[in-house]
Amino acid sequence: MKTRTFIAAAVAASVAAAVVGLPAMAQQEKFGSKELIEAAEKEGSITYYTANFTEVEQEVVKEFNKTFPKIKVAIVRAPGGQLITRIKTEAAAGKLAADVVNHSDRGLMKEIEDLFQDYAPPNAADYRPDTMVSPKLWPGATLGWAIAYNTQLVKNPPKTWMDLTKPEYKGKQIGQVVGPSGGTTWTRIMFERQVLGEDYWKKQADLGIALYPSGAPTSDSLVRGEISIAPLLYNIIYTKIVEGAPAEAIFAPEGVPIIPYADGITKTSKSPNAAKLFMNWRLSKEGQAFAITKLGNITSLKEPPAFPKGWDPKTVKVWIPKFDQFESLRDKWLEEWNKTYGYRQ
């Protein structure tokens, strides 16, 4: 545990080293002009709607406030669908309170893109265009799928996605989140079918898979030894690994399915300068490096400022679903997935 913590701290320190010795204002101005910073600090606060876990976003805000302590961020958290409903309801009543919205489902955010103002961060050209669905919405967070395993139970851990169809893992040794649980899991099963083959689901289902409603109980079961192996979003298992749980995770060579978020600044923002500064910081190289080293995220930057533990940039590649297929194939393929794995909603 100490070694992992040291590695994470060392990577984070190397990112910070580039700015050591610079005056405070010079450090801040990397994220916006002097005029923008002054206007943002005068506004003094933003209201931040997110579908992410509150504890995770509190860490983001805490890091942001190390550079901009004068701007308070009030977090409003709700599950994905409920958050979109709240935004639509407030907007229809002319009372949308959010300054910034952070959401994992690009499709749902694309549907309401008219509620967001034109915005691009200073490093806009550094982002992969295939991670975006609108010039108004940006991937402030990007999650990625890894294969996790219990180190006390698995002596011959999987090294590829195809390994998760091996007969040696038969008997509910493998657990996974059900397909219909949300956009993140739909990304994974879309990857499985398009990259690993149309028969991948059947080969795996024949082993007898333990199914879970979401990533949190799946990771808990893995750590407790109720299952041995599980595909998991890396950020979910990363925190447990750092805390010393008997688990490890690998990034498979066939590809890492990633989920770019869609974040935007609302047209009705009461603190547009503070909102812009927050977005500028989060999308910056420094903000993304923090998310990778501290939170276990991936990034949608073309040139990552850091890499998660075990990520070899020479062999590991990201896989991003084509957005039109992500929307058009969902219902049909999820129905087939449910039948294959014997899952009833």
Tab-separated table of C-alpha atoms in Angstrom, residues 128 191 195 251-258 311-319:
chain	number	residue	atom	x	y	z
A	128	ARG	CA	-9.661	14.356	-29.210
A	191	PHE	CA	-16.948	-2.812	-27.165
A	195	VAL	CA	-14.099	-5.730	-30.926
A	251	PHE	CA	-5.575	-2.649	-18.990
A	252	ALA	CA	-6.110	-5.248	-21.702
A	253	PRO	CA	-4.323	-5.004	-25.074
A	254	GLU	CA	-7.513	-5.346	-27.150
A	255	GLY	CA	-8.505	-1.876	-25.955
A	256	VAL	CA	-9.734	0.196	-23.033
A	257	PRO	CA	-13.340	1.315	-23.560
A	258	ILE	CA	-13.536	4.898	-22.333
A	311	TRP	CA	-0.773	1.620	-18.419
A	312	ASP	CA	1.841	1.122	-21.139
A	313	PRO	CA	1.241	3.772	-23.836
A	314	LYS	CA	3.110	1.588	-26.348
A	315	THR	CA	0.645	-1.294	-26.075
A	316	VAL	CA	-2.540	0.062	-24.470
A	317	LYS	CA	-5.021	1.877	-26.673
A	318	VAL	CA	-8.344	3.507	-25.934
A	319	TRP	CA	-11.565	2.526	-27.638
